[in-house]
CSV table of C-alpha atoms in Angstrom, one decimal:
chain,number,residue,atom,x,y,z
R,1122,MET,CA,-0.1,-0.2,-0.3
R,1123,SER,CA,2.2,2.9,-1.2
R,1124,ASP,CA,1.6,6.8,-1.0
R,1125,ALA,CA,0.2,6.8,2.4
R,1126,VAL,CA,0.9,8.7,4.7
R,1127,SER,CA,3.2,7.5,7.8
R,1128,THR,CA,3.0,8.3,11.7
R,1129,THR,CA,5.5,7.2,13.8
R,1130,LEU,CA,4.6,8.0,17.5
R,1131,SER,CA,8.2,6.9,18.8
R,1132,PRO,CA,11.4,7.0,16.8
R,1133,THR,CA,11.8,2.7,17.0
R,1134,PRO,CA,13.6,1.3,14.2
R,1135,ARG,CA,10.8,-1.1,14.0
R,1136,SER,CA,8.2,1.8,14.0
R,1137,THR,CA,8.1,2.8,9.8
R,1138,VAL,CA,9.5,6.6,9.9
R,1139,GLY,CA,7.5,7.9,7.1
R,1140,ARG,CA,7.3,11.3,5.3
R,1141,HIS,CA,5.7,14.1,7.0
R,1142,ARG,CA,7.0,13.6,10.1
R,1143,GLU,CA,5.5,17.6,11.9
R,1144,ARG,CA,2.3,15.9,11.7
R,1145,GLY,CA,3.5,14.2,14.7
R,1146,ALA,CA,1.4,16.6,17.2
R,1147,THR,CA,-1.1,14.9,16.0
R,1148,ASP,CA,0.5,11.2,16.0
R,1149,ARG,CA,-1.4,10.6,19.2
R,1150,ALA,CA,-4.4,11.2,19.1
R,1151,ALA,CA,-4.4,9.4,15.1
R,1152,LEU,CA,-3.3,6.5,16.8
R,1153,TYR,CA,-6.1,6.5,19.5
R,1154,ASP,CA,-8.7,7.3,16.4
R,1155,VAL,CA,-7.4,4.0,14.5
R,1156,LEU,CA,-7.9,2.0,17.1
R,1157,ASP,CA,-11.1,3.3,19.3
R,1158,HIS,CA,-13.0,2.7,15.2
R,1159,GLY,CA,-12.1,-0.5,15.1
R,1160,LEU,CA,-13.7,-3.9,16.4
R,1161,VAL,CA,-11.3,-6.4,15.4
R,1162,CYS,CA,-6.8,-6.1,16.0
R,1163,HIS,CA,-5.0,-8.7,14.0
R,1164,LEU,CA,-2.8,-10.3,17.1
R,1165,ALA,CA,1.0,-11.2,15.9
R,1166,LEU,CA,3.2,-13.1,18.1
R,1167,VAL,CA,6.3,-15.8,17.5
R,1168,ARG,CA,5.9,-19.4,18.2
R,1169,ASP,CA,9.0,-21.8,17.1
R,1170,GLY,CA,10.2,-18.9,15.3
R,1171,ALA,CA,7.7,-18.7,12.4
R,1172,PRO,CA,5.0,-16.0,13.4
R,1173,VAL,CA,1.5,-16.8,14.1
R,1174,VAL,CA,-1.1,-13.7,13.4
R,1175,LEU,CA,-4.8,-14.0,14.8
R,1176,PRO,CA,-8.3,-12.1,14.8
R,1177,THR,CA,-9.1,-10.5,18.1
R,1178,GLY,CA,-11.4,-8.3,19.4
R,1179,TYR,CA,-9.6,-5.9,22.0
R,1180,GLY,CA,-10.5,-2.9,24.5
R,1181,ARG,CA,-8.0,0.4,24.6
R,1182,ILE,CA,-7.5,2.5,28.2
R,1183,GLY,CA,-5.2,5.5,28.1
R,1184,ASP,CA,-2.2,4.0,26.3
R,1185,THR,CA,-2.4,0.3,26.9
R,1186,LEU,CA,-4.3,-2.0,24.5
R,1187,TYR,CA,-6.2,-5.3,25.6
R,1188,VAL,CA,-7.4,-8.3,25.0
R,1189,HIS,CA,-9.2,-11.4,25.9
R,1190,GLY,CA,-9.6,-14.9,25.4
R,1191,SER,CA,-9.4,-18.5,26.5
R,1192,SER,CA,-7.2,-19.4,30.1
R,1193,GLY,CA,-6.5,-22.5,27.8
R,1194,ALA,CA,-5.5,-21.1,24.6
R,1195,ARG,CA,-1.6,-21.8,23.9
R,1196,TRP,CA,-1.2,-17.6,23.2
R,1197,LEU,CA,-3.5,-15.8,25.6
R,1198,ARG,CA,-1.1,-17.5,28.3
R,1199,GLU,CA,2.2,-16.2,27.2
R,1200,GLY,CA,3.0,-13.1,28.9
R,1201,GLY,CA,6.1,-11.4,28.3
R,1202,VAL,CA,6.2,-12.3,25.0
R,1203,PRO,CA,6.4,-9.4,21.7
R,1204,VAL,CA,3.8,-9.0,20.2
R,1205,CYS,CA,2.5,-6.9,17.5
R,1206,ALA,CA,-1.2,-5.7,17.2
R,1207,THR,CA,-2.7,-4.2,14.5
R,1208,VAL,CA,-6.2,-2.5,13.5
R,1209,THR,CA,-7.1,-1.7,10.0
R,1210,HIS,CA,-9.6,0.3,8.1
R,1211,LEU,CA,-10.8,0.1,5.0
R,1212,ASP,CA,-12.1,3.4,3.1
R,1213,GLY,CA,-11.7,2.5,-0.7
R,1214,ILE,CA,-10.1,0.6,-3.9
R,1215,VAL,CA,-8.4,2.9,-6.1
R,1216,TYR,CA,-9.0,2.3,-9.3
R,1217,ALA,CA,-5.7,3.8,-11.1
R,1218,ARG,CA,-4.7,4.2,-15.0
R,1219,SER,CA,-2.2,1.5,-14.5
R,1220,ALA,CA,-2.0,-0.9,-12.9
R,1221,PHE,CA,1.3,-0.3,-10.9
R,1222,HIS,CA,-0.7,2.8,-9.1
R,1223,PHE,CA,-3.8,0.6,-8.1
R,1224,SER,CA,-4.0,1.3,-4.4
R,1225,MET,CA,-6.0,1.3,-1.3
R,1226,ASN,CA,-7.3,4.4,0.3
R,1227,TYR,CA,-6.8,2.9,5.0
R,1228,ARG,CA,-5.8,3.9,7.8
R,1229,SER,CA,-4.2,1.5,10.0
R,1230,ALA,CA,-2.4,1.3,13.4
R,1231,VAL,CA,0.8,-0.9,14.4
R,1232,ALA,CA,1.7,-1.5,17.9
R,1233,HIS,CA,4.7,-3.3,18.8
R,1234,GLY,CA,5.8,-4.4,22.1
R,1235,THR,CA,6.2,-7.0,25.1
R,1236,ALA,CA,2.6,-8.5,26.1
R,1237,ARG,CA,1.9,-8.5,30.2
R,1238,LEU,CA,-0.2,-10.8,31.7
R,1239,VAL,CA,-3.0,-9.4,33.5
R,1240,THR,CA,-3.7,-10.5,37.3
R,1241,ALA,CA,-4.0,-7.9,39.4
R,1242,GLU,CA,-7.0,-6.6,40.1
R,1243,PRO,CA,-9.1,-3.8,39.4
R,1244,GLU,CA,-7.2,-3.6,36.4
R,1245,ARG,CA,-7.7,-7.3,35.3
R,1246,THR,CA,-12.0,-6.3,35.4
R,1247,ASP,CA,-11.6,-2.8,34.4
R,1248,ALA,CA,-9.7,-4.4,31.2
R,1249,LEU,CA,-12.6,-7.0,30.8
R,1250,ARG,CA,-14.8,-3.9,31.4
R,1251,ALA,CA,-13.0,-2.1,28.8
R,1252,ILE,CA,-12.7,-4.8,25.9
R,1253,VAL,CA,-16.9,-5.4,26.0
R,1254,GLU,CA,-17.9,-1.6,25.9
R,1255,HIS,CA,-15.0,-1.4,22.6
R,1256,LEU,CA,-17.4,-4.4,21.5
R,1257,ALA,CA,-20.9,-3.3,22.3
R,1258,PRO,CA,-21.0,0.0,24.5
R,1259,GLY,CA,-23.6,0.4,27.3
R,1260,SER,CA,-23.3,-3.4,27.2
R,1261,TRP,CA,-21.1,-3.7,30.3
R,1262,ASP,CA,-23.9,-2.5,33.0
R,1263,TYR,CA,-26.9,-3.9,31.2
R,1264,THR,CA,-25.4,-7.6,31.6
R,1265,ARG,CA,-24.9,-10.1,34.3
R,1266,GLN,CA,-21.1,-9.2,35.0
R,1267,PRO,CA,-18.1,-12.5,35.2
R,1268,THR,CA,-18.9,-15.1,37.7
R,1269,ARG,CA,-15.6,-16.2,39.6
R,1270,ARG,CA,-14.8,-19.3,37.1
R,1271,GLU,CA,-15.5,-17.6,34.0
R,1272,LEU,CA,-12.6,-14.9,35.4
R,1273,ALA,CA,-10.9,-17.5,36.0
R,1274,ALA,CA,-11.2,-19.4,32.6
R,1275,THR,CA,-10.2,-16.0,31.1
R,1276,ALA,CA,-7.0,-14.4,30.0
R,1277,VAL,CA,-6.4,-10.9,30.1
R,1278,LEU,CA,-2.9,-9.9,28.3
R,1279,ALA,CA,-1.8,-5.9,27.8
R,1280,LEU,CA,0.1,-4.3,25.4
R,1281,ASP,CA,1.4,-0.9,26.4
R,1282,LEU,CA,0.8,2.1,23.0
R,1283,ASP,CA,4.6,3.1,23.7
R,1284,GLU,CA,6.0,2.4,20.3
R,1285,ALA,CA,3.3,2.6,17.4
R,1286,SER,CA,2.8,3.7,14.0
R,1287,VAL,CA,0.0,5.2,12.4
R,1288,LYS,CA,-0.3,4.7,8.2
R,1289,ILE,CA,-3.1,6.9,6.6
R,1290,ARG,CA,-3.9,7.1,2.6
R,1291,THR,CA,-6.7,9.1,1.6
R,1292,GLY,CA,-7.4,10.5,-2.6
R,1293,PRO,CA,-7.5,9.9,-5.7
R,1294,PRO,CA,-5.0,7.6,-7.6
R,1295,ALA,CA,-0.9,8.4,-7.7
R,1296,ASP,CA,-1.1,8.2,-11.4
R,1297,ASP,CA,2.0,9.4,-13.9
R,1298,PRO,CA,1.6,12.4,-15.4
R,1299,GLU,CA,2.0,10.8,-19.0
R,1300,ASP,CA,-1.1,8.1,-18.0
R,1301,LEU,CA,-3.4,10.9,-17.8
R,1302,SER,CA,-5.6,10.1,-20.6
R,1303,PRO,CA,-9.1,11.5,-20.7
R,1304,GLU,CA,-10.4,8.3,-22.1
R,1305,VAL,CA,-9.0,6.0,-19.0
R,1306,TRP,CA,-11.8,6.0,-16.4
R,1307,ALA,CA,-9.7,6.2,-13.3
R,1308,GLY,CA,-10.9,7.5,-9.5
R,1309,VAL,CA,-12.0,5.9,-5.6
R,1310,VAL,CA,-14.6,3.4,-4.4
R,1311,PRO,CA,-15.5,4.3,-1.4
R,1312,LEU,CA,-16.3,1.0,1.2
R,1313,THR,CA,-17.9,1.6,4.4
R,1314,SER,CA,-19.1,-0.8,7.3
R,1315,THR,CA,-22.8,-0.4,8.4
R,1316,LEU,CA,-24.4,-2.1,11.4
R,1317,GLY,CA,-27.6,-3.7,10.1
R,1318,THR,CA,-31.0,-3.8,11.8
R,1319,PRO,CA,-30.5,-6.2,15.3
R,1320,ARG,CA,-31.1,-9.5,15.3
R,1321,PRO,CA,-33.2,-10.3,18.7
R,1322,ASP,CA,-32.1,-13.9,20.3
R,1323,PRO,CA,-34.6,-17.0,19.1
R,1324,HIS,CA,-35.4,-16.7,23.1
R,1325,VAL,CA,-36.2,-12.8,23.5
R,1326,PRO,CA,-39.7,-12.3,23.3
R,1327,ALA,CA,-41.3,-11.1,20.2
R,1328,ASP,CA,-43.0,-7.6,21.9
R,1329,ALA,CA,-39.6,-7.4,23.9
R,1330,PRO,CA,-38.5,-3.8,22.9
R,1331,ILE,CA,-34.5,-2.8,22.2
R,1332,PRO,CA,-32.5,-1.3,24.9
R,1333,PRO,CA,-31.4,1.9,24.0
R,1334,HIS,CA,-27.3,1.1,24.5
R,1335,VAL,CA,-28.1,-0.9,21.0
R,1336,THR,CA,-30.8,1.2,19.1
R,1337,THR,CA,-28.9,4.0,19.6
R,1338,ARG,CA,-25.8,2.5,18.4
R,1339,THR,CA,-27.9,1.0,15.1
R,1340,VAL,CA,-28.5,4.2,13.5
R,1341,SER,CA,-25.3,5.7,13.4
R,1342,GLY,CA,-25.5,3.0,10.9
R,1343,ASN,CA,-21.5,3.2,10.9
R,1344,CYS,CA,-18.9,0.9,12.7
R,1345,PRO,CA,-18.3,1.2,15.6
J,1309,MET,CA,-14.0,-15.4,19.8
J,1310,SER,CA,-14.9,-18.4,21.3
J,1311,ASP,CA,-18.2,-20.5,20.0
J,1312,ALA,CA,-16.2,-20.7,16.5
J,1313,VAL,CA,-16.0,-23.8,14.5
J,1314,SER,CA,-12.7,-24.7,13.7
J,1315,THR,CA,-11.7,-26.6,10.2
J,1316,THR,CA,-8.2,-27.3,9.9
J,1317,LEU,CA,-7.2,-28.0,5.9
J,1318,SER,CA,-3.4,-29.9,7.3
J,1319,PRO,CA,-3.0,-31.8,10.7
J,1320,THR,CA,0.1,-29.6,11.4
J,1321,PRO,CA,0.3,-28.8,15.1
J,1322,ARG,CA,-0.1,-25.3,14.5
J,1323,SER,CA,-3.5,-25.5,12.3
J,1324,THR,CA,-5.8,-24.7,15.0
J,1325,VAL,CA,-7.0,-28.3,14.7
J,1326,GLY,CA,-11.6,-27.4,16.2
J,1327,ARG,CA,-14.2,-29.3,15.9
J,1328,HIS,CA,-16.4,-30.3,13.4
J,1329,ARG,CA,-13.8,-32.0,11.8
J,1330,GLU,CA,-16.1,-33.9,9.6
J,1331,ARG,CA,-16.5,-31.0,7.4
J,1332,GLY,CA,-12.9,-31.6,6.0
J,1333,ALA,CA,-14.5,-32.0,2.8
J,1334,THR,CA,-15.6,-29.1,2.1
J,1335,ASP,CA,-12.5,-27.3,4.0
J,1336,ARG,CA,-10.6,-26.1,0.6
J,1337,ALA,CA,-14.1,-24.7,-0.7
J,1338,ALA,CA,-14.2,-22.7,2.8
J,1339,LEU,CA,-10.9,-21.4,2.6
J,1340,TYR,CA,-10.4,-19.9,-0.7
J,1341,ASP,CA,-14.5,-18.8,-0.1
J,1342,VAL,CA,-12.4,-16.5,3.0
J,1343,LEU,CA,-10.1,-15.9,0.6
J,1344,ASP,CA,-12.0,-14.7,-2.3
J,1345,HIS,CA,-13.9,-12.3,-0.6
J,1346,GLY,CA,-11.5,-10.5,1.5
J,1347,LEU,CA,-9.4,-7.4,0.3
J,1348,VAL,CA,-6.6,-7.3,2.6
J,1349,CYS,CA,-4.9,-9.6,4.7
J,1350,HIS,CA,-2.8,-9.5,7.5
J,1351,LEU,CA,0.3,-10.8,6.6
J,1352,ALA,CA,2.9,-11.7,9.7
J,1353,LEU,CA,7.0,-12.5,9.5
J,1354,VAL,CA,9.4,-12.1,12.4
J,1355,ARG,CA,12.2,-9.8,12.7
J,1356,ASP,CA,15.0,-9.4,15.1
J,1357,GLY,CA,13.2,-12.5,17.2
J,1358,ALA,CA,9.8,-10.4,17.4
J,1359,PRO,CA,6.3,-9.8,15.3
J,1360,VAL,CA,5.2,-7.6,13.0
J,1361,VAL,CA,2.3,-7.4,11.0
J,1362,LEU,CA,1.2,-5.4,8.7
J,1363,PRO,CA,-1.9,-5.3,5.9
J,1364,THR,CA,-1.7,-5.3,2.4
J,1365,GLY,CA,-3.8,-6.7,-0.7
J,1366,TYR,CA,-3.4,-10.3,-2.1
J,1367,GLY,CA,-4.1,-12.5,-4.8
J,1368,ARG,CA,-4.0,-16.3,-5.3
J,1369,ILE,CA,-3.9,-18.6,-8.1
J,1370,GLY,CA,-4.8,-22.2,-7.0
J,1371,ASP,CA,-3.5,-23.0,-3.9
J,1372,THR,CA,-0.8,-19.7,-3.6
J,1373,LEU,CA,-1.4,-16.4,-1.9
J,1374,TYR,CA,0.3,-13.9,-4.2
J,1375,VAL,CA,1.4,-10.6,-1.9
J,1376,HIS,CA,3.4,-7.4,-3.7
J,1377,GLY,CA,4.9,-4.2,-2.9
J,1378,SER,CA,7.8,-2.0,-3.2
J,1379,SER,CA,11.2,-4.0,-3.9
J,1380,GLY,CA,12.7,-1.7,-1.6
J,1381,ALA,CA,10.4,-2.4,1.6
J,1382,ARG,CA,12.6,-4.9,3.9
J,1383,TRP,CA,9.8,-6.7,4.5
J,1384,LEU,CA,9.3,-7.6,0.8
J,1385,ARG,CA,12.4,-8.6,0.0
J,1386,GLU,CA,12.8,-11.7,2.4
J,1387,GLY,CA,12.1,-14.6,0.7
J,1388,GLY,CA,12.7,-17.8,2.6
J,1389,VAL,CA,10.7,-17.3,5.7
J,1390,PRO,CA,8.6,-17.9,7.7
J,1391,VAL,CA,5.1,-16.1,7.7
J,1392,CYS,CA,1.6,-16.0,8.7
J,1393,ALA,CA,-1.6,-14.6,6.4
J,1394,THR,CA,-4.6,-13.9,8.2
J,1395,VAL,CA,-8.2,-13.0,6.4
J,1396,THR,CA,-11.1,-11.6,8.6
J,1397,HIS,CA,-14.6,-10.9,7.3
J,1398,LEU,CA,-16.6,-9.4,10.0
J,1399,ASP,CA,-20.5,-11.0,9.6
J,1400,GLY,CA,-22.1,-9.0,13.6
J,1401,ILE,CA,-21.9,-8.2,17.1
J,1402,VAL,CA,-22.8,-10.6,19.6
J,1403,TYR,CA,-24.4,-9.0,22.8
J,1404,ALA,CA,-25.0,-11.6,24.4
J,1405,ARG,CA,-26.9,-12.1,28.3
J,1406,SER,CA,-23.4,-11.9,30.5
J,1407,ALA,CA,-20.2,-9.8,29.7
J,1408,PHE,CA,-18.4,-13.3,29.1
J,1409,HIS,CA,-20.4,-14.4,26.0
J,1410,PHE,CA,-20.2,-11.0,24.1
J,1411,SER,CA,-18.8,-11.9,20.9
J,1412,MET,CA,-18.2,-11.5,16.8
J,1413,ASN,CA,-19.5,-13.3,13.8
J,1414,TYR,CA,-16.8,-13.6,11.5
J,1415,ARG,CA,-14.7,-16.3,9.0
J,1416,SER,CA,-11.3,-16.0,9.0
J,1417,ALA,CA,-8.5,-17.6,7.6
J,1418,VAL,CA,-5.1,-18.5,8.7
J,1419,ALA,CA,-2.4,-19.6,6.1
J,1420,HIS,CA,1.2,-20.8,7.6
J,1421,GLY,CA,4.5,-21.1,5.2
J,1422,THR,CA,7.5,-19.8,3.9
J,1423,ALA,CA,7.2,-17.3,1.9
J,1424,ARG,CA,9.4,-17.4,-1.6
J,1425,LEU,CA,10.0,-14.7,-3.1
J,1426,VAL,CA,8.6,-14.6,-7.2
J,1427,THR,CA,11.4,-14.0,-9.9
J,1428,ALA,CA,10.3,-16.1,-13.0
J,1429,GLU,CA,8.0,-16.0,-15.5
J,1430,PRO,CA,5.3,-16.1,-16.4
J,1431,GLU,CA,5.0,-16.3,-12.8
J,1432,ARG,CA,6.1,-13.1,-11.6
J,1433,THR,CA,3.0,-11.0,-14.0
J,1434,ASP,CA,0.1,-13.6,-13.5
J,1435,ALA,CA,0.7,-13.2,-9.6
J,1436,LEU,CA,0.8,-9.4,-10.6
J,1437,ARG,CA,-2.5,-9.9,-12.4
J,1438,ALA,CA,-3.7,-11.7,-10.0
J,1439,ILE,CA,-3.3,-8.7,-6.6
J,1440,VAL,CA,-4.6,-6.6,-9.6
J,1441,GLU,CA,-7.5,-8.8,-10.9
J,1442,HIS,CA,-8.5,-9.9,-7.0
J,1443,LEU,CA,-8.6,-5.5,-6.0
J,1444,ALA,CA,-10.3,-4.4,-8.9
J,1445,PRO,CA,-11.9,-6.9,-11.5
J,1446,GLY,CA,-11.5,-5.9,-14.6
J,1447,SER,CA,-8.5,-3.3,-13.9
J,1448,TRP,CA,-5.9,-5.5,-15.5
J,1449,ASP,CA,-6.8,-6.1,-19.0
J,1450,TYR,CA,-8.4,-2.0,-18.5
J,1451,THR,CA,-4.8,-0.3,-17.6
J,1452,ARG,CA,-1.9,0.4,-18.5
J,1453,GLN,CA,-0.2,-3.1,-17.7
J,1454,PRO,CA,4.2,-2.3,-16.4
J,1455,THR,CA,7.0,-1.1,-17.4
J,1456,ARG,CA,10.4,-2.7,-17.4
J,1457,ARG,CA,10.7,0.5,-14.5
J,1458,GLU,CA,7.8,-0.7,-12.5
J,1459,LEU,CA,8.8,-4.1,-12.6
J,1460,ALA,CA,12.0,-3.9,-10.8
J,1461,ALA,CA,10.1,-1.4,-8.7
J,1462,THR,CA,8.4,-4.5,-7.1
J,1463,ALA,CA,8.5,-7.5,-5.1
J,1464,VAL,CA,6.3,-10.8,-5.3
J,1465,LEU,CA,6.1,-12.9,-2.6
J,1466,ALA,CA,4.0,-16.5,-3.1
J,1467,LEU,CA,2.8,-18.4,0.5
J,1468,ASP,CA,1.7,-22.4,-0.6
J,1469,LEU,CA,-1.6,-22.6,0.6
J,1470,ASP,CA,-0.7,-26.0,2.3
J,1471,GLU,CA,-0.7,-25.5,5.6
J,1472,ALA,CA,-4.2,-23.8,6.3
J,1473,SER,CA,-7.3,-23.4,9.0
J,1474,VAL,CA,-10.9,-21.7,8.3
J,1475,LYS,CA,-12.8,-20.6,11.5
J,1476,ILE,CA,-16.4,-20.0,11.4
J,1477,ARG,CA,-18.7,-18.5,13.9
J,1478,THR,CA,-22.8,-18.1,13.5
J,1479,GLY,CA,-25.3,-17.4,14.9
J,1480,PRO,CA,-27.3,-15.6,18.0
J,1481,PRO,CA,-24.9,-16.0,21.6
J,1482,ALA,CA,-24.2,-19.3,23.3
J,1483,ASP,CA,-26.1,-17.8,26.8
J,1484,ASP,CA,-26.5,-20.1,29.7
J,1485,PRO,CA,-29.7,-21.4,30.7
J,1486,GLU,CA,-29.5,-19.4,33.5
J,1487,ASP,CA,-29.2,-16.1,31.8
J,1488,LEU,CA,-32.1,-16.7,29.4
J,1489,SER,CA,-33.8,-14.4,31.5
J,1490,PRO,CA,-36.7,-12.4,29.2
J,1491,GLU,CA,-35.9,-9.3,30.8
J,1492,VAL,CA,-32.7,-9.3,28.6
J,1493,TRP,CA,-32.3,-8.4,25.2
J,1494,ALA,CA,-29.7,-10.4,23.4
J,1495,GLY,CA,-28.4,-10.9,19.4
J,1496,VAL,CA,-26.9,-10.1,17.0
J,1497,VAL,CA,-26.1,-6.8,15.1
J,1498,PRO,CA,-25.0,-7.8,11.3
J,1499,LEU,CA,-22.3,-6.3,10.0
J,1500,THR,CA,-21.8,-5.7,6.5
J,1501,SER,CA,-19.0,-3.6,4.1
J,1502,THR,CA,-20.8,-2.2,1.2
J,1503,LEU,CA,-19.6,-0.6,-1.7
J,1504,GLY,CA,-20.2,2.9,-3.0
J,1505,THR,CA,-21.2,5.0,-5.3
J,1506,PRO,CA,-17.7,5.8,-7.4
J,1507,ARG,CA,-15.6,8.9,-7.5
J,1508,PRO,CA,-14.2,10.3,-10.6
J,1509,ASP,CA,-10.6,11.4,-10.7
J,1510,PRO,CA,-10.1,14.7,-10.5
J,1511,HIS,CA,-9.2,14.7,-13.8
J,1512,VAL,CA,-11.7,12.0,-15.4
J,1513,PRO,CA,-13.8,14.5,-17.6
J,1514,ALA,CA,-17.2,15.3,-15.8
J,1515,ASP,CA,-19.1,13.3,-18.4
J,1516,ALA,CA,-17.0,10.4,-19.0
J,1517,PRO,CA,-19.1,7.2,-18.7
J,1518,ILE,CA,-17.1,4.8,-15.4
J,1519,PRO,CA,-15.9,1.8,-17.6
J,1520,PRO,CA,-19.1,-1.2,-17.0
J,1521,HIS,CA,-16.0,-3.4,-15.0
J,1522,VAL,CA,-16.5,-0.6,-11.9
J,1523,THR,CA,-20.2,-0.1,-12.3
J,1524,THR,CA,-21.1,-3.8,-12.5
J,1525,ARG,CA,-19.1,-4.5,-9.1
J,1526,THR,CA,-20.5,-1.7,-7.4
J,1527,VAL,CA,-24.1,-2.7,-8.3
J,1528,SER,CA,-24.1,-5.9,-6.4
J,1529,GLY,CA,-23.5,-3.2,-3.1
J,1530,ASN,CA,-21.7,-6.1,-1.1
J,1531,CYS,CA,-17.2,-6.2,-0.6
J,1532,PRO,CA,-15.4,-6.7,-2.9
């Protein structure tokens, strides 16, 4: 994905140092924006020398990203290991006049760090609340809280957002001047994620109203 | 993401061995289906012992996944290294009656293997065509083909789809029986990706028609 603006939130070699470094003042806000508007991160770790990348939900509290999963899952029992978490939004397909310049409009955030297994309270419960609230705002207080048994079955990992980068591509194709023939169409096909009409669970009574924290969310239409 | 059906396309330890292994007959079709309906994969590799995961476009020819990028990019110059490529579709947000059972409906494919730097023809050009056609069907023949200079600036990596798994979660929340109170709403909020009205590049004449390979695609509305 070329033609993108890249902002680096920390000056380490593995954070991509891109153009427009003068935009540094807005970097952390851009990171929060990408993370807070996503639903899934792709979390990578190394196992037996090979990378593994899995999709998972997440939540953010300040400068910490939290993920969770079954405490029986190998990849979640491993605190203290290097991880990378990436959140990507696709905003459009960029049709160019040359095959070389086809691209996508997108916003992505990449965070590097060492995963920390979260075992202490109140951080652990705060993290679980953040993960549920990120996925489904208003749901933590509306639903039954986790039991001790459920908490024991859940592993929580934290990734500090110290070392992260944001890349954003917007706008039309970046064709070469000699390709700007009026005969060839070029442009952007926008791509949007939309939340549809809620489908009640079969056990929900037919006349049960959909609660406001669900209806207000889906009214906006956009994700999340 | 729990409550999912997992299918394994190869019996290696790192391919998740999940439930419903009797569905093996449809596994490869399920893999193709997830890959062919995505636009971006999250490609992970290991650098200095730490994982890096980046979003990138891709194409598929038979049982090979292809990605490309700038031949100046570190991560694309490295053939012969272990990689993992994951494609994820989010289909819905699963609202449960207990915080523990919140989930997402999704389809994901995870492929493990050793990346191969593609240098020989016709595979290299075939791969580039597959990547462009995957992103924007009908575009390869419509647009200017790559020059020798552009080809030199492009690196192509191949990942054989020998070792891959597919996970799919569908349906309502998996609440515990004791939580099925009629007082608490639960259900699924569907999530769809939609292609919008094409936006012509500023250099395209105002009366220029949008070509059929773009209009037919966007009529369907769904991605890709």
